[in-house]
PDB file of C-alpha atoms in Angstrom:
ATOM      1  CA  UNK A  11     132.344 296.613 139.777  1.00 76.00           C
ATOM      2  CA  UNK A  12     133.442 295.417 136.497  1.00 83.00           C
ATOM      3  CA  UNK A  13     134.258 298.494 134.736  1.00 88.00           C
ATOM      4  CA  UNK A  14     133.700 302.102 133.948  1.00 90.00           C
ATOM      5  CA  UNK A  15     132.157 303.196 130.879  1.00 93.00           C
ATOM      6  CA  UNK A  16     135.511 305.626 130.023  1.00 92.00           C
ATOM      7  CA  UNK A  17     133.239 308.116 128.272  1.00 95.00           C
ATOM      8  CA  UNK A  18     131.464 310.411 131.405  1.00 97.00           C
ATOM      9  CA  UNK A  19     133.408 313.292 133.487  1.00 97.00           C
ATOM     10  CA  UNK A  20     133.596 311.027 136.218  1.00 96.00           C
ATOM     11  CA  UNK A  21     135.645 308.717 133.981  1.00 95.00           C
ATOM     12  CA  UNK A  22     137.348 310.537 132.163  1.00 95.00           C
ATOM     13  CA  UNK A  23     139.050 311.898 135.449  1.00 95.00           C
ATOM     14  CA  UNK A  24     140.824 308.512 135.575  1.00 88.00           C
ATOM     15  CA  UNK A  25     140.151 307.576 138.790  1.00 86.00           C
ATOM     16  CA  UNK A  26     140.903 304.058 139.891  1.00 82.00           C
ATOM     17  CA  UNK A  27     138.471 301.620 139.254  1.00 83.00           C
ATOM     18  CA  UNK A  28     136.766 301.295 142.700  1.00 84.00           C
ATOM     19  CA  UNK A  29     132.875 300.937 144.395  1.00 84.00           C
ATOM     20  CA  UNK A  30     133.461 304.713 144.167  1.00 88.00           C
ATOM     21  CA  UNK A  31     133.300 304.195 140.202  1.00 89.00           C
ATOM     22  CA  UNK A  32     130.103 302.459 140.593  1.00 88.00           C
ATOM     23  CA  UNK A  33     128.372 305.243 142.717  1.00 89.00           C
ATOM     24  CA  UNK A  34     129.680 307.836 139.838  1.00 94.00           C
ATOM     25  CA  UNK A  35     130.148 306.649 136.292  1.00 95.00           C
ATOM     26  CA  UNK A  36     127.429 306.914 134.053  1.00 96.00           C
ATOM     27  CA  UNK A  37     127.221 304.170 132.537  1.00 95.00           C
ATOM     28  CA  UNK A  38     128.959 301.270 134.982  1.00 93.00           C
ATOM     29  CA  UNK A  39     129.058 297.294 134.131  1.00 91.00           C
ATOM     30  CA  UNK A  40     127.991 295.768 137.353  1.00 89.00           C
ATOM     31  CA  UNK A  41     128.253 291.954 138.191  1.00 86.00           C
ATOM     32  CA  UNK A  42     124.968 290.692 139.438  1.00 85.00           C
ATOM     33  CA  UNK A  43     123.481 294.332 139.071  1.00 87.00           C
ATOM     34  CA  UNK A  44     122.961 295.235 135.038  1.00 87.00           C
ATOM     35  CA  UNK A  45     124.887 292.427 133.524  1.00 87.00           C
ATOM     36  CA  UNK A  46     124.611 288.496 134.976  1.00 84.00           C
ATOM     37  CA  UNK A  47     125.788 287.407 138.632  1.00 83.00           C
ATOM     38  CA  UNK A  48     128.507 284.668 139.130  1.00 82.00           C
ATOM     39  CA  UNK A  49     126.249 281.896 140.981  1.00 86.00           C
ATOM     40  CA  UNK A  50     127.351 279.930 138.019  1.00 84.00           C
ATOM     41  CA  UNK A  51     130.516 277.259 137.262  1.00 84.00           C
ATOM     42  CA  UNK A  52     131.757 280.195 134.267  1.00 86.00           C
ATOM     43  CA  UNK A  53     131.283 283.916 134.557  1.00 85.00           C
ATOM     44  CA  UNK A  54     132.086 286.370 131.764  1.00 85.00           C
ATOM     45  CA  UNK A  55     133.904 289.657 133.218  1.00 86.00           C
ATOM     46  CA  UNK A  56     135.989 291.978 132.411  1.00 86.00           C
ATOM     47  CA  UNK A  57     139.545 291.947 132.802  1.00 87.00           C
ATOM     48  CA  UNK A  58     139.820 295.285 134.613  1.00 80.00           C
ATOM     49  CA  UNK A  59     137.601 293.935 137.112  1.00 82.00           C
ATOM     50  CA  UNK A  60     139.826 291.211 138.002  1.00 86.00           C
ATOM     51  CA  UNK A  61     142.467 290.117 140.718  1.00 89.00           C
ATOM     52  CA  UNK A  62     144.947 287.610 140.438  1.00 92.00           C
ATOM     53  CA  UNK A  63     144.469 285.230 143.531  1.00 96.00           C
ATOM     54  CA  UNK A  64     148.043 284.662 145.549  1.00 96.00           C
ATOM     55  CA  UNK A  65     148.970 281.346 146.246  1.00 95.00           C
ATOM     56  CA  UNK A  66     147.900 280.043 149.938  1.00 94.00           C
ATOM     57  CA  UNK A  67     144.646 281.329 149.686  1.00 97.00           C
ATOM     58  CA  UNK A  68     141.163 279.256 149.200  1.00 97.00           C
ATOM     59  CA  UNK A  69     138.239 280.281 147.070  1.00 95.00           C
ATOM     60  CA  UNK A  70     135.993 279.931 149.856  1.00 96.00           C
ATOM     61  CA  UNK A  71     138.561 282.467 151.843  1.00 97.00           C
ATOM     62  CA  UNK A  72     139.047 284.772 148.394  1.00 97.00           C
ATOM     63  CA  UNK A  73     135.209 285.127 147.776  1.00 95.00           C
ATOM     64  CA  UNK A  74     134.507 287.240 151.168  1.00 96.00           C
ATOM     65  CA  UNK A  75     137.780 288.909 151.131  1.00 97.00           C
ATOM     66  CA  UNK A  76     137.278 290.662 147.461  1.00 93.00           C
ATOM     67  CA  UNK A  77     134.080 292.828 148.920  1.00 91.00           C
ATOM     68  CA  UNK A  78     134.046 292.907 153.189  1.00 94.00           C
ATOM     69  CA  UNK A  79     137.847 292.309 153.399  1.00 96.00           C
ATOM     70  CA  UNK A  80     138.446 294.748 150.624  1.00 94.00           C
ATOM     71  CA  UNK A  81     136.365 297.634 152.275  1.00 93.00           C
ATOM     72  CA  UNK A  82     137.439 296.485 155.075  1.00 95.00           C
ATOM     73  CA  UNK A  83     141.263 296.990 154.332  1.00 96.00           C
ATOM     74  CA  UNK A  84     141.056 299.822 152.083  1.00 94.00           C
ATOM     75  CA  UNK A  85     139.391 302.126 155.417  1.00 94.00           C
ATOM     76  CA  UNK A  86     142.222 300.968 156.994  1.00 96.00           C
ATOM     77  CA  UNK A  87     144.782 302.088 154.817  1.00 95.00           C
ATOM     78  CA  UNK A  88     142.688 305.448 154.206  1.00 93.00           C
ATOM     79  CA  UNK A  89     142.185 306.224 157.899  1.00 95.00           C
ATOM     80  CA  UNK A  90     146.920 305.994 157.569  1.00 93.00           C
ATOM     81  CA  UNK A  91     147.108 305.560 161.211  1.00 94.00           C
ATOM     82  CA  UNK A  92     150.584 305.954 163.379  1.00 94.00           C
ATOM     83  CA  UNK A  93     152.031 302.461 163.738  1.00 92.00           C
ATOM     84  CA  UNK A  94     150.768 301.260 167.395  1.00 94.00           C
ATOM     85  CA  UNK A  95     148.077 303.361 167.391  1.00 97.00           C
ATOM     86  CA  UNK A  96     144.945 302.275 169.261  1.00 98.00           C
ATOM     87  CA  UNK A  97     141.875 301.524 167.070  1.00 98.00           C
ATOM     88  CA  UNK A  98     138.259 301.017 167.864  1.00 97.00           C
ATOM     89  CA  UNK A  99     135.910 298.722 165.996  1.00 96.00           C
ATOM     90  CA  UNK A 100     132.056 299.384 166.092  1.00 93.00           C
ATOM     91  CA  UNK A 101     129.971 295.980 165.044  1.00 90.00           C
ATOM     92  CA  UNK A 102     130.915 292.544 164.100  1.00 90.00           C
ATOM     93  CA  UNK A 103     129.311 291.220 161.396  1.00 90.00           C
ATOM     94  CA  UNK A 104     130.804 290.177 157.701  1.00 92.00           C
ATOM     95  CA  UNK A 105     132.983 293.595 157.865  1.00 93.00           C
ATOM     96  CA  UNK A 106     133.643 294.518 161.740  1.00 94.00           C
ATOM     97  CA  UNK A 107     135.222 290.580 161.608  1.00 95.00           C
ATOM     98  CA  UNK A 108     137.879 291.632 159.028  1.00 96.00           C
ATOM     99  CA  UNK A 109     138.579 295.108 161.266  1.00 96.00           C
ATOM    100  CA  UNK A 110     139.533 293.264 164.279  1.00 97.00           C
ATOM    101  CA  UNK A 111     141.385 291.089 162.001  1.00 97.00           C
ATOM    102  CA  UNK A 112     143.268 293.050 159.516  1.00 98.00           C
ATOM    103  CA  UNK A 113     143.520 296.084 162.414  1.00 97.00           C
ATOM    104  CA  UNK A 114     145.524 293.358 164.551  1.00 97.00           C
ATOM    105  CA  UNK A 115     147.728 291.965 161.507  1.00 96.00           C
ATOM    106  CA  UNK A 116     149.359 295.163 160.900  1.00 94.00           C
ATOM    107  CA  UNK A 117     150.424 296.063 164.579  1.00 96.00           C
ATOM    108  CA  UNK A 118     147.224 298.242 165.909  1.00 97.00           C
ATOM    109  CA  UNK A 119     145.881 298.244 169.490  1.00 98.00           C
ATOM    110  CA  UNK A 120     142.697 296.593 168.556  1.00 97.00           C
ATOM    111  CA  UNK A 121     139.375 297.509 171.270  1.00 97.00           C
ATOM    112  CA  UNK A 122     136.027 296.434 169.968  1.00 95.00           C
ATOM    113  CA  UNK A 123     132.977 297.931 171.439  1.00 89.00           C
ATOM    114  CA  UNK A 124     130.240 295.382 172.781  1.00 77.00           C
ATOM    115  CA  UNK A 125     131.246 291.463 171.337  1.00 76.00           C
ATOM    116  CA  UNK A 126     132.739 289.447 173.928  1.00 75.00           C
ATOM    117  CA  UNK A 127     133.456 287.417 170.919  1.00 85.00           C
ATOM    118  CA  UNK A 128     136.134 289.941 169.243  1.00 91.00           C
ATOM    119  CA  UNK A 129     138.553 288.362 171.756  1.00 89.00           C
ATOM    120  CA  UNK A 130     138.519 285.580 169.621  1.00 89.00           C
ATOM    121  CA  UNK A 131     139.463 287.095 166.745  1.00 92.00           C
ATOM    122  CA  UNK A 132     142.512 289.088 168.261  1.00 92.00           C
ATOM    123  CA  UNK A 133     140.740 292.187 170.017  1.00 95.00           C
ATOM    124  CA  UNK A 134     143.231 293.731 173.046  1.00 96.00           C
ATOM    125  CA  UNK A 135     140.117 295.052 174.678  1.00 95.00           C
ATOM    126  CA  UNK A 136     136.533 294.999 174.618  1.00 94.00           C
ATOM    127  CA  UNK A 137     134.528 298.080 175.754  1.00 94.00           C
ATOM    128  CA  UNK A 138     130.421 298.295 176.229  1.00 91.00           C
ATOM    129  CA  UNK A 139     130.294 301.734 175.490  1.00 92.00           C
ATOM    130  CA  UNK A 140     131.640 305.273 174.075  1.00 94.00           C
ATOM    131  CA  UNK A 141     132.310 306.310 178.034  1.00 95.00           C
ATOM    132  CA  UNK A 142     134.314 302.856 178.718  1.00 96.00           C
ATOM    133  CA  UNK A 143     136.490 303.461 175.200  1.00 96.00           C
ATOM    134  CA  UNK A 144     137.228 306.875 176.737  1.00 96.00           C
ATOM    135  CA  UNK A 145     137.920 305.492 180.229  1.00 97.00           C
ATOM    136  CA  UNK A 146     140.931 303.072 179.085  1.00 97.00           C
ATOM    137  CA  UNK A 147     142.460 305.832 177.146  1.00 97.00           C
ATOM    138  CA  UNK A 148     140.025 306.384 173.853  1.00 97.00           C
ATOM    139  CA  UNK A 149     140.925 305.111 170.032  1.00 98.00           C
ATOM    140  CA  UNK A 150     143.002 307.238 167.584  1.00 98.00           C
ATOM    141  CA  UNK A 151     140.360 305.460 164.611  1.00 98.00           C
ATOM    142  CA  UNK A 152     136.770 304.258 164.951  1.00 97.00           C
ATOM    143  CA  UNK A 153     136.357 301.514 162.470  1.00 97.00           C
ATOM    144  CA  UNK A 154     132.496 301.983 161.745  1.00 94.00           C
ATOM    145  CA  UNK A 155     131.127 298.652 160.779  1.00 93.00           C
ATOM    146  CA  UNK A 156     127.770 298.587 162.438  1.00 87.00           C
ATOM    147  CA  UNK A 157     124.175 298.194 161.185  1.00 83.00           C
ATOM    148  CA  UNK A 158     123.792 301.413 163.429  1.00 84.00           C
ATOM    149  CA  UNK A 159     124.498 304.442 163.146  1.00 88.00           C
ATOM    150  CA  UNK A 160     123.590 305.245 166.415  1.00 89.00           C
ATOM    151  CA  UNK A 161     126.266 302.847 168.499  1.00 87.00           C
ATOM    152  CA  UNK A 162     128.903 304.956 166.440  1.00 89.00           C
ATOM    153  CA  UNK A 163     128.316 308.282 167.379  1.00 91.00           C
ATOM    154  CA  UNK A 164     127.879 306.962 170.970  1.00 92.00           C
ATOM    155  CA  UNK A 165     131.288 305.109 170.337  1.00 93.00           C
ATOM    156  CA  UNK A 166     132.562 308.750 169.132  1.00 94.00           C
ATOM    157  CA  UNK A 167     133.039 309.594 173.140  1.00 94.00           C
ATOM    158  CA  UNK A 168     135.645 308.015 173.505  1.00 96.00           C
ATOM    159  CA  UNK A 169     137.363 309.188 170.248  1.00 97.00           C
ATOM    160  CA  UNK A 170     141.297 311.120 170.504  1.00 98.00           C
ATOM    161  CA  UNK A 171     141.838 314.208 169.383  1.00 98.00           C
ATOM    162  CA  UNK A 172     143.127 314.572 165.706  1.00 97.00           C
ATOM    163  CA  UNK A 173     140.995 311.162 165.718  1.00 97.00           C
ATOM    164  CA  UNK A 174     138.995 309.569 162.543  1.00 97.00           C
ATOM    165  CA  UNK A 175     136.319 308.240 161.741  1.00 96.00           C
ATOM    166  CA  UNK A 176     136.092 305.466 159.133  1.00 96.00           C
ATOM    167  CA  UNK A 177     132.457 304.663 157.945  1.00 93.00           C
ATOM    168  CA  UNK A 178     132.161 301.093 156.154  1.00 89.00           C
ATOM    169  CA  UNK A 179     128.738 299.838 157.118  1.00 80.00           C
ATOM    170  CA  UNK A 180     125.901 300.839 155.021  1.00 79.00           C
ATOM    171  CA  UNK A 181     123.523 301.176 158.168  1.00 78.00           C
ATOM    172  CA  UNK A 182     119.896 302.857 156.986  1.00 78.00           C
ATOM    173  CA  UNK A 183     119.523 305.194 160.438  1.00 81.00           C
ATOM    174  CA  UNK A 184     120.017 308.731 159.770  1.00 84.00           C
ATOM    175  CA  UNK A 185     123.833 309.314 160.866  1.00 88.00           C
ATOM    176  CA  UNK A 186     123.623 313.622 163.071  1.00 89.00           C
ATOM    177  CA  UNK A 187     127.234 314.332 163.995  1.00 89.00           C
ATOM    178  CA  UNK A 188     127.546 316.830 166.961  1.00 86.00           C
ATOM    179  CA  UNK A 189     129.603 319.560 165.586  1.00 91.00           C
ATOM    180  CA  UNK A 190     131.066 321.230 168.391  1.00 93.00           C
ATOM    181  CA  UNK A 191     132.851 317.807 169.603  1.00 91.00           C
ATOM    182  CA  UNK A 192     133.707 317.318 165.815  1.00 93.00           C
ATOM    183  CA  UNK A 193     135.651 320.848 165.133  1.00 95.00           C
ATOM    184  CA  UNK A 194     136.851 320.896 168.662  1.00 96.00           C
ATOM    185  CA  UNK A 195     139.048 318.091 168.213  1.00 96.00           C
ATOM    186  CA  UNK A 196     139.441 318.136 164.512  1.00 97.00           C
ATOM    187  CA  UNK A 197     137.624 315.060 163.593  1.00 96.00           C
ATOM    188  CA  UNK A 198     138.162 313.753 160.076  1.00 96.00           C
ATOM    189  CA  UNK A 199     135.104 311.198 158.590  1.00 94.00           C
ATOM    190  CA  UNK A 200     136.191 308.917 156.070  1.00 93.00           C
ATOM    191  CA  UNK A 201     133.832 307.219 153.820  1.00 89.00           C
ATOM    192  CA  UNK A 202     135.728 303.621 152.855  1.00 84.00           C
ATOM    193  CA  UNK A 203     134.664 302.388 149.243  1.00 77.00           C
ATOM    194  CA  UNK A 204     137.415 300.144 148.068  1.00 80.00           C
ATOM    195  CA  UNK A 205     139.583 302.854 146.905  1.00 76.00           C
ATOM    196  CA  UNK A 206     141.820 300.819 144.057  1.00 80.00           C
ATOM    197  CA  UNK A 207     142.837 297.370 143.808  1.00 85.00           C
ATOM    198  CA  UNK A 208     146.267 297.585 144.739  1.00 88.00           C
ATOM    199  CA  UNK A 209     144.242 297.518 148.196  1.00 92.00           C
ATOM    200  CA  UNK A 210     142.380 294.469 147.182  1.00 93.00           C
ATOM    201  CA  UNK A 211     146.034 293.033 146.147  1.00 93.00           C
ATOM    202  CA  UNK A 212     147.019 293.548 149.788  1.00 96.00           C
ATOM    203  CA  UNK A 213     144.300 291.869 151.433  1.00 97.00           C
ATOM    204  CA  UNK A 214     144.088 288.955 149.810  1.00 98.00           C
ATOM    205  CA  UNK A 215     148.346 288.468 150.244  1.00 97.00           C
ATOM    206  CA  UNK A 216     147.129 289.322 154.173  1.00 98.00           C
ATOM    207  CA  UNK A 217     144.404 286.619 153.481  1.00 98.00           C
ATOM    208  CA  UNK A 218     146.715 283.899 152.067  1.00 98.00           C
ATOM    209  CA  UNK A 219     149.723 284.677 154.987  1.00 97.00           C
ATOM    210  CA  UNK A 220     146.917 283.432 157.776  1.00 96.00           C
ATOM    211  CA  UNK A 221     147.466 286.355 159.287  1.00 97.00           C
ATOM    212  CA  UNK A 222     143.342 286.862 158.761  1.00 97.00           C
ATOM    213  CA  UNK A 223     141.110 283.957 158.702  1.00 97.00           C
ATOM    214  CA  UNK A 224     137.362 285.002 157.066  1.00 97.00           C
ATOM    215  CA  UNK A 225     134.360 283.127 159.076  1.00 95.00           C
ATOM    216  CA  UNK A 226     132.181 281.972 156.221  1.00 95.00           C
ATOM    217  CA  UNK A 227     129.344 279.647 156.260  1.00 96.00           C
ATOM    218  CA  UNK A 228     129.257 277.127 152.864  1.00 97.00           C
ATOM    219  CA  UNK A 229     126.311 276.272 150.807  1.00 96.00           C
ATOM    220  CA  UNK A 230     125.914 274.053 148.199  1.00 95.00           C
ATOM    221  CA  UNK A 231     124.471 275.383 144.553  1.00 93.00           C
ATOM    222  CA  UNK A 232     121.118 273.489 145.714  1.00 93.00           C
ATOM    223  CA  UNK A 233     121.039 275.788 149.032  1.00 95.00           C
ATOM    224  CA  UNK A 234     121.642 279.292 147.360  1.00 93.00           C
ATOM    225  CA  UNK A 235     118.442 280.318 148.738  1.00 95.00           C
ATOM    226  CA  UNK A 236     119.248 279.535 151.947  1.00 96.00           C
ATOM    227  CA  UNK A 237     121.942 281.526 151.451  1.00 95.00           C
ATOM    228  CA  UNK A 238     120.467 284.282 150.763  1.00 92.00           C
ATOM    229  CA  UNK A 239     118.035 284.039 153.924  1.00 95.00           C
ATOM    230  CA  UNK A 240     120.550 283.650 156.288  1.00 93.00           C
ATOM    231  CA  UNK A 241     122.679 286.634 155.090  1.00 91.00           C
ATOM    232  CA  UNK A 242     119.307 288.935 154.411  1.00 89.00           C
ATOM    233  CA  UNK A 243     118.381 288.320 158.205  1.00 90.00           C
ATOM    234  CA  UNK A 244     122.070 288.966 159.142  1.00 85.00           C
ATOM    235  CA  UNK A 245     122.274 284.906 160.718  1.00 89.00           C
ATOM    236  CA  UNK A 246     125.029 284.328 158.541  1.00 88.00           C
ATOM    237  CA  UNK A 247     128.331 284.225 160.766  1.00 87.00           C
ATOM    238  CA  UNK A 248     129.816 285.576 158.990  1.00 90.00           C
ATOM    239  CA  UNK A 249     129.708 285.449 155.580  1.00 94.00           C
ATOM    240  CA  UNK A 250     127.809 283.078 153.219  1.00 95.00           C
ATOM    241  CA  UNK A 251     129.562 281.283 150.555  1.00 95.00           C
ATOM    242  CA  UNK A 252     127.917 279.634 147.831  1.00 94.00           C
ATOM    243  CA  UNK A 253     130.358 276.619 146.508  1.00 93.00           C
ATOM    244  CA  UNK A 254     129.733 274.604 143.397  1.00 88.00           C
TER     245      UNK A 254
END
């Protein structure tokens, strides 16, 4: 999202420039959607759609960390957990990597629900199910990062009362919440969409501390297509990188 077109309702609201922006302006500048990508050495954009990069912090690091990292972070600071509370991430892929991650950084009780390999990146516990998250005491958040809808609500067993639910994967299953469990326990959904760079500002500071390390996969100009394969067929661990 470069910018807004500052002349529809939607903009003229003056909301923060955000993938929310995208979804409601009428007339949007998207990179790589109505005006040219950036799989180039130069890339013409527009300054509101721009981030300073801190010191500390790699290209190869930034370039995953201004989309998954920034949803990532920004359903984070939506979902405005207690400090030390316990949150549960659903899927690890490009974005359930930076949950564990940035969920850990800032003090959480990170469980992740069915990767042995979340361990590695800083998980406390690792559940196979909604009835196991439940059975060592549930999650005050649900970090939805799955291709699935599906695992999710099952994950939503083992959900606290007063809990939330932060959606950030853009799975294609039809998502049916139960409603009794959901006004029972006053559920809140949150739908995680960026939200305003002064979130993408705090990831990438996050980023450049160490305190999160992306896992990206690098390809050369020459393998771009490759790439794209690997990511399209969801092989990419986690995130492909085209350098130049």
């Amino acid at each position: 999202m470069q910018k807004r077109c500052g002349a529809c309702a939607f903009c003229r609201e003056e909301h923060p420039n955000s993938f929310v922006t995208a979804g409601n302006c009428a007339n949007p500048t998207l990179t790589g959607v109505n005006v040219d990508g950036a799989l180039a050495e130069y890339v013409a954009a527009d300054v509101g759609g721009t981030v300073l990069l801190p010191d500390g912090i790699s290209y190869e690091d930034a370039a995953p960390t201004v989309c998954a990292g920034y949803t990532t972070w920004a359903g984070i600071r939506r979902a405005d957990a207690r400090p030390g509370a316990r949150v549960a991430v659903v899927g690890l892929g490009g974005i359930g990597h930076f949950a564990i991650q940035f969920a850990k950084a800032v003090g959480y009780h990170v469980i992740a629900v069915k990767h042995e390999l979340a361990r590695e990146l800083g998980a406390d516990d690792v559940v196979t199910d909604g009835a196991a998250l439940k059975e060592i005491g549930g999650a005050d958040v649900l970090l939805h990062t799955s291709s699935s809808h599906a695992t999710a609500i099952d994950a939503m067993t083992g959900l606290r009362p007063w809990g939330k639910l932060v959606l950030m994967g853009l799975a294609e299953d039809e998502m049916i919440l139960p409603a009794l469990p959901l006004t029972t326990n006053s559920y809140q959904v949150i739908g995680s969409a960026h939200n305003g760079m002064e979130y993408l500002a705090e990831a990438l500071d996050i980023v450049a501390r160490g305190q999160v390390k992306p896992m990206v996969e690098l390809f050369p100009l020459e393998r771009v297509n490759d790439a794209y394969r690997k990511a399209a067929a969801g092989e990419a661990r986690f995130k492909a990188v085209v350098t130049l």
